[in-house]
Coordinates of C-alpha atoms in Angstrom, one line a residue:
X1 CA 102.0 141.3 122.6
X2 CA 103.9 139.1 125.1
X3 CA 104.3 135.3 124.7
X4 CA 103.9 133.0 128.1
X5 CA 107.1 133.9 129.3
X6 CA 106.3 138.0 129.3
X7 CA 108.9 139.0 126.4
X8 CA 107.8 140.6 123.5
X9 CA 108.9 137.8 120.7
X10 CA 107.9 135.1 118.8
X11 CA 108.5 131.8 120.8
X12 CA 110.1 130.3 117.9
X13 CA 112.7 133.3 118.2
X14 CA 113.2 132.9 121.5
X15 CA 115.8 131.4 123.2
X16 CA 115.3 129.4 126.2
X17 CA 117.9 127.7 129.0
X18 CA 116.1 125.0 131.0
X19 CA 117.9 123.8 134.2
X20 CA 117.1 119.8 134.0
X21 CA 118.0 118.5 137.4
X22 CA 117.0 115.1 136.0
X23 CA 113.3 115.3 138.2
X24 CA 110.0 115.5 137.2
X25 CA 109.6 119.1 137.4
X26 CA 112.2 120.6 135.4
X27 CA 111.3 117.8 133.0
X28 CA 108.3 118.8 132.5
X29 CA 109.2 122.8 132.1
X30 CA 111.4 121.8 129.1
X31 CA 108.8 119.9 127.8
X32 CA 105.9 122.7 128.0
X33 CA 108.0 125.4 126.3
X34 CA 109.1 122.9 123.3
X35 CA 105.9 122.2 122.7
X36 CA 105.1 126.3 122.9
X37 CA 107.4 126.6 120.0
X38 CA 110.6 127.8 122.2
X39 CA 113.8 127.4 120.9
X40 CA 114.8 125.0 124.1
X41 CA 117.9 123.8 125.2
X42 CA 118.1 121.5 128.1
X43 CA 121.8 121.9 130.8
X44 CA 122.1 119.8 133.4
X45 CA 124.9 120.3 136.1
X46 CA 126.8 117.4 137.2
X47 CA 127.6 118.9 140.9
X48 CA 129.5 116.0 143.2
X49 CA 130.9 112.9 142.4
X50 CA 128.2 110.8 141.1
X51 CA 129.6 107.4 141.3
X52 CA 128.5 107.2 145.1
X53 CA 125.1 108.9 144.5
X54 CA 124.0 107.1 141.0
X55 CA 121.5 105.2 142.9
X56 CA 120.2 107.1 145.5
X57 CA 116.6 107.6 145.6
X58 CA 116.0 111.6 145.9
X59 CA 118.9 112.8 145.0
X60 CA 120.0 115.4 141.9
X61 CA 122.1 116.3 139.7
X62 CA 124.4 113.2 139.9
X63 CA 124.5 109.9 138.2
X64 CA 121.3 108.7 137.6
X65 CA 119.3 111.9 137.2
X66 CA 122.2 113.1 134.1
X67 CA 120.8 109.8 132.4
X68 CA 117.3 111.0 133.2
X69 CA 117.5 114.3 132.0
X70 CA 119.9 113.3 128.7
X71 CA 116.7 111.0 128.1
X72 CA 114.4 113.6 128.6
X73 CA 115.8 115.9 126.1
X74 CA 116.4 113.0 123.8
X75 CA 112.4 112.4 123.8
X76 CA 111.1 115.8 123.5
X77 CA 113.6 116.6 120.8
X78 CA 116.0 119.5 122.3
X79 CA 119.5 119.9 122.3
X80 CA 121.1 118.9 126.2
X81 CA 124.3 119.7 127.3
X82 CA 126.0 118.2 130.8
X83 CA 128.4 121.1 132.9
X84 CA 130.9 120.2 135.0
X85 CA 130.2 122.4 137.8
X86 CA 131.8 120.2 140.3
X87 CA 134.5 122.0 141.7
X88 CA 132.3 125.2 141.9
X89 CA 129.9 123.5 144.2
X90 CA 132.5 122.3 146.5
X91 CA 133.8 125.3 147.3
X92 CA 130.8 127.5 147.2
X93 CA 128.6 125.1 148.7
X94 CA 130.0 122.1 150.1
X95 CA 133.1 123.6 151.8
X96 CA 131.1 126.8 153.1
X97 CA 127.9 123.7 154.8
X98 CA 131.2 122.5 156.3
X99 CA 132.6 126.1 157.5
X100 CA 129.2 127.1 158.8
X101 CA 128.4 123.5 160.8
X102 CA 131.9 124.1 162.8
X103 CA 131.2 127.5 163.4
X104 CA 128.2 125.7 165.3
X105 CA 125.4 127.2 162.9
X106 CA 122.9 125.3 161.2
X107 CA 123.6 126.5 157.2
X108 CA 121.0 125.5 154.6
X109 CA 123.0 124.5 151.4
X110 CA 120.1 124.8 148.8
X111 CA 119.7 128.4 149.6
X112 CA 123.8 128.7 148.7
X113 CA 123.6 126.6 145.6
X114 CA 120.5 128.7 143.9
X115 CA 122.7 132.0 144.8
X116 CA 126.1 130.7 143.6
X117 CA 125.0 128.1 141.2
X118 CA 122.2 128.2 139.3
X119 CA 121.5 131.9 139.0
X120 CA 125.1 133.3 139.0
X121 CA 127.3 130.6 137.1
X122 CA 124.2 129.0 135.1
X123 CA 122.5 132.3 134.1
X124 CA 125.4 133.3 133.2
X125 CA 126.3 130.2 130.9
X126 CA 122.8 131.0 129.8
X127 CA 124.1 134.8 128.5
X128 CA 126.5 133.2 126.6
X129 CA 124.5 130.3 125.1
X130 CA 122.3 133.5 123.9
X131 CA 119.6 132.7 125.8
X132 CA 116.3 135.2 126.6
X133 CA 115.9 133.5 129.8
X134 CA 116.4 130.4 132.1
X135 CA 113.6 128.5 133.3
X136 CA 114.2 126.0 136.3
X137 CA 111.3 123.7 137.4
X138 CA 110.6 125.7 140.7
X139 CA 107.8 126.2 142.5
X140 CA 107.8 130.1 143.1
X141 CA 106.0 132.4 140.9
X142 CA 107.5 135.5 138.9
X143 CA 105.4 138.6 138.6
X144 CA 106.0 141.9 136.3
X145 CA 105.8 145.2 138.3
X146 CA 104.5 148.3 136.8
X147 CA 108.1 149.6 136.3
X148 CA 109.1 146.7 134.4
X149 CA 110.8 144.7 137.3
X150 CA 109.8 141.4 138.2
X151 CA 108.8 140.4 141.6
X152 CA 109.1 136.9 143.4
X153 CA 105.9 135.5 144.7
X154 CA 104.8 132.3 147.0
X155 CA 103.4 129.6 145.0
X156 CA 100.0 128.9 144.2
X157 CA 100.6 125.2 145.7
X158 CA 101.5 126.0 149.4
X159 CA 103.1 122.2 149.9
X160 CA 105.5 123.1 147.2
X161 CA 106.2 126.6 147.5
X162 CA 110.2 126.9 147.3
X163 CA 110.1 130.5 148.0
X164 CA 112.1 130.1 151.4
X165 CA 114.9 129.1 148.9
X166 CA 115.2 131.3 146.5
X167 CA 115.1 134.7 148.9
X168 CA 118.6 135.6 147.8
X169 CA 117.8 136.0 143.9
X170 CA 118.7 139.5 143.4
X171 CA 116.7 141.8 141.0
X172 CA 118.9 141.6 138.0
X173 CA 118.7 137.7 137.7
X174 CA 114.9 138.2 138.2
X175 CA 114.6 139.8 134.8
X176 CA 116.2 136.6 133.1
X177 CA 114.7 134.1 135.4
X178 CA 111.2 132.0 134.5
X179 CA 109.4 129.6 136.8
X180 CA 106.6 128.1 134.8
X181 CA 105.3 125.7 137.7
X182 CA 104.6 128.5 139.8
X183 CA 100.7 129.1 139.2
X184 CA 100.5 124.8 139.1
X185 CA 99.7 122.0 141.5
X186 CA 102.3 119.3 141.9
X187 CA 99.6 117.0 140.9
X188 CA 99.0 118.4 137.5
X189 CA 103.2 118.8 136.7
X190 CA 102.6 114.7 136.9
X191 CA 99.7 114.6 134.9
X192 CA 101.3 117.1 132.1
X193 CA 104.3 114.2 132.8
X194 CA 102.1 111.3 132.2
X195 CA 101.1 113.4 128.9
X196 CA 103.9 113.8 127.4
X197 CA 105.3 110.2 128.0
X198 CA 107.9 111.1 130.0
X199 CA 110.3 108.5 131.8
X200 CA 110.8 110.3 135.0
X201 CA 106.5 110.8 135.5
X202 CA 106.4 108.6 138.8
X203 CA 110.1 109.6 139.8
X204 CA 110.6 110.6 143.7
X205 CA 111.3 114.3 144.3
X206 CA 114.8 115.3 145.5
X207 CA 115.0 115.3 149.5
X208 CA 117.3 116.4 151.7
X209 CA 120.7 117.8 151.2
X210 CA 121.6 116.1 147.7
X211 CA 125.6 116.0 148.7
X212 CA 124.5 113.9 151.7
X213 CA 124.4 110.4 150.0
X214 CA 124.3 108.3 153.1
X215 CA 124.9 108.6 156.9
X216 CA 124.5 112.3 158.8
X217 CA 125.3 115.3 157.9
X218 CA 128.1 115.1 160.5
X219 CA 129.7 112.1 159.1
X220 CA 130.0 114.6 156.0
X221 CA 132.0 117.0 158.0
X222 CA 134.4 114.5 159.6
X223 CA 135.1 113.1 156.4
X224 CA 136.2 116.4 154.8
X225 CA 137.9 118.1 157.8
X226 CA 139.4 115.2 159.8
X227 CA 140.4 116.4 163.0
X228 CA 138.6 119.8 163.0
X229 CA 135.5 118.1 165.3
X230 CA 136.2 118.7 169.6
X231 CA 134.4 117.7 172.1
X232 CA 133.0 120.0 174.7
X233 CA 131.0 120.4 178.3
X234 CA 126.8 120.1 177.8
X235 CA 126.0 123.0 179.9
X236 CA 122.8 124.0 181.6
X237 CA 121.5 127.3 180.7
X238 CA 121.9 128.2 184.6
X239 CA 125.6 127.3 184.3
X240 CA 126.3 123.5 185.7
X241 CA 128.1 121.2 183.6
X242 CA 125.8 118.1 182.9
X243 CA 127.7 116.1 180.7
X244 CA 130.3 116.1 178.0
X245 CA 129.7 115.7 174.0
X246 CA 131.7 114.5 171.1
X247 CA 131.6 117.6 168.8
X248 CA 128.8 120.5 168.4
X249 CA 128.4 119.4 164.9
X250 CA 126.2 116.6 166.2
X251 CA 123.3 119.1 167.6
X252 CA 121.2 121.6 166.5
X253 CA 118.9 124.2 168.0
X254 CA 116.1 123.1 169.3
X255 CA 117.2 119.4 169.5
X256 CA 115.8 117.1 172.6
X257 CA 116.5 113.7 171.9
X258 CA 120.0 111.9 171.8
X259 CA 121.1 114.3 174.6
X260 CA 122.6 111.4 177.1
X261 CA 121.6 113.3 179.8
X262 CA 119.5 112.1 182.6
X263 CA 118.0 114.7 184.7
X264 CA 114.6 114.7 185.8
X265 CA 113.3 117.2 183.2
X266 CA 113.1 117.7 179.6
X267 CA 115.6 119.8 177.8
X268 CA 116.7 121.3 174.7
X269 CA 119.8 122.3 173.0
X270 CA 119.6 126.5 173.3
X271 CA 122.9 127.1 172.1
X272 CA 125.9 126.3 170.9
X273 CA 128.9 127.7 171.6
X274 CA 131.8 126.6 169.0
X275 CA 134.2 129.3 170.9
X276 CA 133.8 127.3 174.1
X277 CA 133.0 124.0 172.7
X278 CA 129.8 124.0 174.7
X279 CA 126.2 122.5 174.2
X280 CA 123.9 124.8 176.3
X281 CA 121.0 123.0 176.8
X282 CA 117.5 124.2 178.8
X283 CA 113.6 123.9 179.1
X284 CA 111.6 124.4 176.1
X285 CA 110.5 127.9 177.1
X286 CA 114.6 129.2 176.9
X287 CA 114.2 128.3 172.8
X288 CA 111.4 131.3 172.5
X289 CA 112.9 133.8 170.0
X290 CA 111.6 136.9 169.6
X291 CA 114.2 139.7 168.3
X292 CA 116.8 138.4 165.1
X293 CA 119.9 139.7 163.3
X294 CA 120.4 139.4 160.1
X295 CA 123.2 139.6 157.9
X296 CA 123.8 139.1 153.9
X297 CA 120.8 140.5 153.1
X298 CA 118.9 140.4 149.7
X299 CA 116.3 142.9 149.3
X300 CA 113.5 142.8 146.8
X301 CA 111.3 145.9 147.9
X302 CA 110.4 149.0 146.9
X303 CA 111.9 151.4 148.9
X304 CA 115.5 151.3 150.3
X305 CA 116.0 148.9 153.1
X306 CA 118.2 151.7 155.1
X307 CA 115.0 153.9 155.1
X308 CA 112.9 151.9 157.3
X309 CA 114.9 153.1 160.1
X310 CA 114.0 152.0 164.0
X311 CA 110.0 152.9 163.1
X312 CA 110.5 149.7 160.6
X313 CA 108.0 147.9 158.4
X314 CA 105.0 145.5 158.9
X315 CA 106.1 142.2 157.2
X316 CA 105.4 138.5 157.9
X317 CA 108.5 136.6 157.9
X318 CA 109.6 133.0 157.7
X319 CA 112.3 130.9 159.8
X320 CA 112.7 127.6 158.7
X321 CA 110.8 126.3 155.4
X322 CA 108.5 123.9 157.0
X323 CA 106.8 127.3 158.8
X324 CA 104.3 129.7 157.6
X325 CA 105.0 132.9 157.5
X326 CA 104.8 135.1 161.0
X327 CA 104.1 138.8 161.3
X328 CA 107.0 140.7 162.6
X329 CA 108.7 144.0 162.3
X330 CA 111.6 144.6 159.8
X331 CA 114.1 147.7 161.0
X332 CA 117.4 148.7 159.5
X333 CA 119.5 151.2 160.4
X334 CA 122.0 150.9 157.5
X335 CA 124.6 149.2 160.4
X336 CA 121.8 146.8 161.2
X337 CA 119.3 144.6 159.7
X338 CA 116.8 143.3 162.9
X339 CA 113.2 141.6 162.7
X340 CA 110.8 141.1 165.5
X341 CA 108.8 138.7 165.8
X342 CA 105.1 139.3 167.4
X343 CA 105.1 136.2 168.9
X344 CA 107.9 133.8 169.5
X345 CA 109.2 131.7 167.4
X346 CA 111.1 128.0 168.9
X347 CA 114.1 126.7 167.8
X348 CA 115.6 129.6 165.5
X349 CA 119.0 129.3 165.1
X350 CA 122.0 130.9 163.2
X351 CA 123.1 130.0 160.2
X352 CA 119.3 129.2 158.7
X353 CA 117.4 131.5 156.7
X354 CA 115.1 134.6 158.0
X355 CA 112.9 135.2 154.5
X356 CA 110.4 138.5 154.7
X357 CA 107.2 138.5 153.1
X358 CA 104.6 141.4 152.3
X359 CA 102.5 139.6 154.2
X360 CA 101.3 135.9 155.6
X361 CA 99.0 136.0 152.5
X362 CA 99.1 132.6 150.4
X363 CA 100.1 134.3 147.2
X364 CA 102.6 137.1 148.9
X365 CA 105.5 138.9 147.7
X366 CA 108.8 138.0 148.6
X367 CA 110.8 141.0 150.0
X368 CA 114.2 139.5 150.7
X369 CA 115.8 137.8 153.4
X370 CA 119.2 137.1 155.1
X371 CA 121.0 134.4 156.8
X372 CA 120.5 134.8 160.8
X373 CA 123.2 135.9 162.5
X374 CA 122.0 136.3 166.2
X375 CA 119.1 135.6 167.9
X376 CA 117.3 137.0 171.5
X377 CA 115.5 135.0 173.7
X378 CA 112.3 135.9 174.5
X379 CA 112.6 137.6 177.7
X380 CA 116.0 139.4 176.3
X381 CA 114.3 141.0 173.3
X382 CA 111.6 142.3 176.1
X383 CA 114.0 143.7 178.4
X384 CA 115.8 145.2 175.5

């Protein structure tokens, strides 16, 4: 017989890691499984300096949120232990945002620090604390498969569904990894808060980039590579030179306002050029995507991603988080890793993340995904 977290032991024999970010969520996942009978133990990460961010509403793992979580643990009664992962993050996440920003791409940390972080370096903390499994307080859901894999599903609260994040959890960390909001509504992890008399019950949920603790993200960059930032030409997608800019790391794909540019008509940055410098801006209908390249990807399906071939495979795939899923076509080659989309798609751009579902089904399987590398106009992909 399995207990709630699909292993065949007694809860009281089994050992479980729970990532406390200091919010609400994870607070309440360490909570539920002590009062299961799980032999609990609570880690928090202390990621970037946390003197500047101690008071920042919406931030994690800094400051204020180790206090929260150290109380947490304190009131439920489980051992809690604070990591200095700090100098990990920086160059795994921080340093590679930076990298990718310059290069003119538009990276998406969180995706980095799940990959690097919190299931590489944490699970495998977890290993050696002799844990069964770690359990993190996201919203994604975690499914046995008749072989005895686990699959990744969306969660059964589409507002909160962090599936678009976690894409790049490979198969082996699957086995060790538990998500216990997955099948719950946000509303009830606050009432299950309230319940157990929990401090952080009406805390704000983490927002934005957590490393960010004031200003733009380009204000970040500057600050850790002084000097790196050029300015460029603002260049019409028809080739005349409409203006000048102070750095590419102050635009992003799709972008209309805070141009400078007076022209009679509406336009949007297409592309960015860090080779050249340039900002290529043009009308809305220039942003339509239809044909992307992928590269680093993670695949979670059944059959060999090489053996889809050019004939590909019917999938529904998502490019930015705030989207639902779109059908498209997965093909790879074993050189190359493409998805087109059945109808365009604004504002894709590289860097961000290009996760493929089973389908555009609420509840769907998570099949991988991969960083965008290149993307095709519209008309491009239909000449192609």
């Amino acid at each position: 017989m399995l207990n709630s977290l699909d292993l065949p032991t007694d809860p009281s024999k089994t050992r479980v890691v729970v990532a406390m970010s200091g919010g609400v969520d994870s607070s309440v996942v360490a909570a539920l499984l002590k009062r299961e009978g799980y032999d609990v133990l609570g880690i928090t990460l202390q990621l970037y300096d946390h003197g500047a961010a101690a008071h920042r509403k919406g931030a994690c793992c800094a400051g204020q949120d180790i206090y929260d979580a150290r109380r947490v643990a304190e009131a439920i009664g489980i051992p809690h232990y604070v990591l200095d992962y700090e100098a990990r993050f920086r160059e795994a996440v921080i340093d590679r945002f930076t990298q990718s920003y310059l290069a003119g791409e538009t990276p998406i940390p969180c995706v980095e620090c799940n990959r690097s972080i919190k299931f590489r370096d944490l699970l495998e903390t977890a290993r050696e604390l002799g844990a069964d499994v770690l359990a993190t307080g996201h919203y994604v859901a975690s499914r046995a498969l008749p072989d005895g894999r686990r699959a990744l599903h969306r969660a059964a609260d589409p507002d909160r569904d962090q599936s678009y994040f976690l894409y790049a959890t490979t198969p082996e960390q699957l086995d060790l990894l538990r998500f216990p909001l997955g099948e719950l509504p946000k509303e009830k992890t606050r009432e299950l808060a309230r319940e157990f008399g929990l401090t952080v019950a009406e805390k704000a949920d983490s927002q934005d980039i957590c490393f960010v603790t004031q200003g733009r993200y380009s204000d970040v960059i500057e600050r850790l590579k002084p000097g790196a930032v050029q300015g460029g030409e603002i260049v019409h997608v028809d080739g005349r030179v409409l203006g000048r800019h102070e750095g590419i790391i102050h635009y992003t794909v799709g972008q209309r306002k805070g141009l400078g540019l007076s022209v009679g008509e509406p336009l949007y940055v297409v592309r960015l050029d860090a080779k050249e410098a340039r900002v290529v801006v043009g009308p809305r209908d220039a942003l339509a995507t239809r044909l992307i390249r992928m590269t680093d990807v993670n695949w979670l399906g059944d059959v060999p991603l090489e053996t889809l071939g050019d004939k590909g495979m019917e999938v529904a795939v998502r490019v930015r988080s705030t989207r639902e899923p779109r059908p498209a076509l997965l093909r790879s080659t074993g050189t190359h890793t493409t998805v087109e989309l059945l109808s365009a798609e604004d504002g894709v751009s590289p860097g961000q993340a290009c996760v493929i579902y089973e389908s555009d089904a609420p509840r769907a399987r998570v099949l991988g995904g991969g960083t965008i590398a290149r993307t095709l106009a519209e008309a491009a992909s239909a000449a192609a």
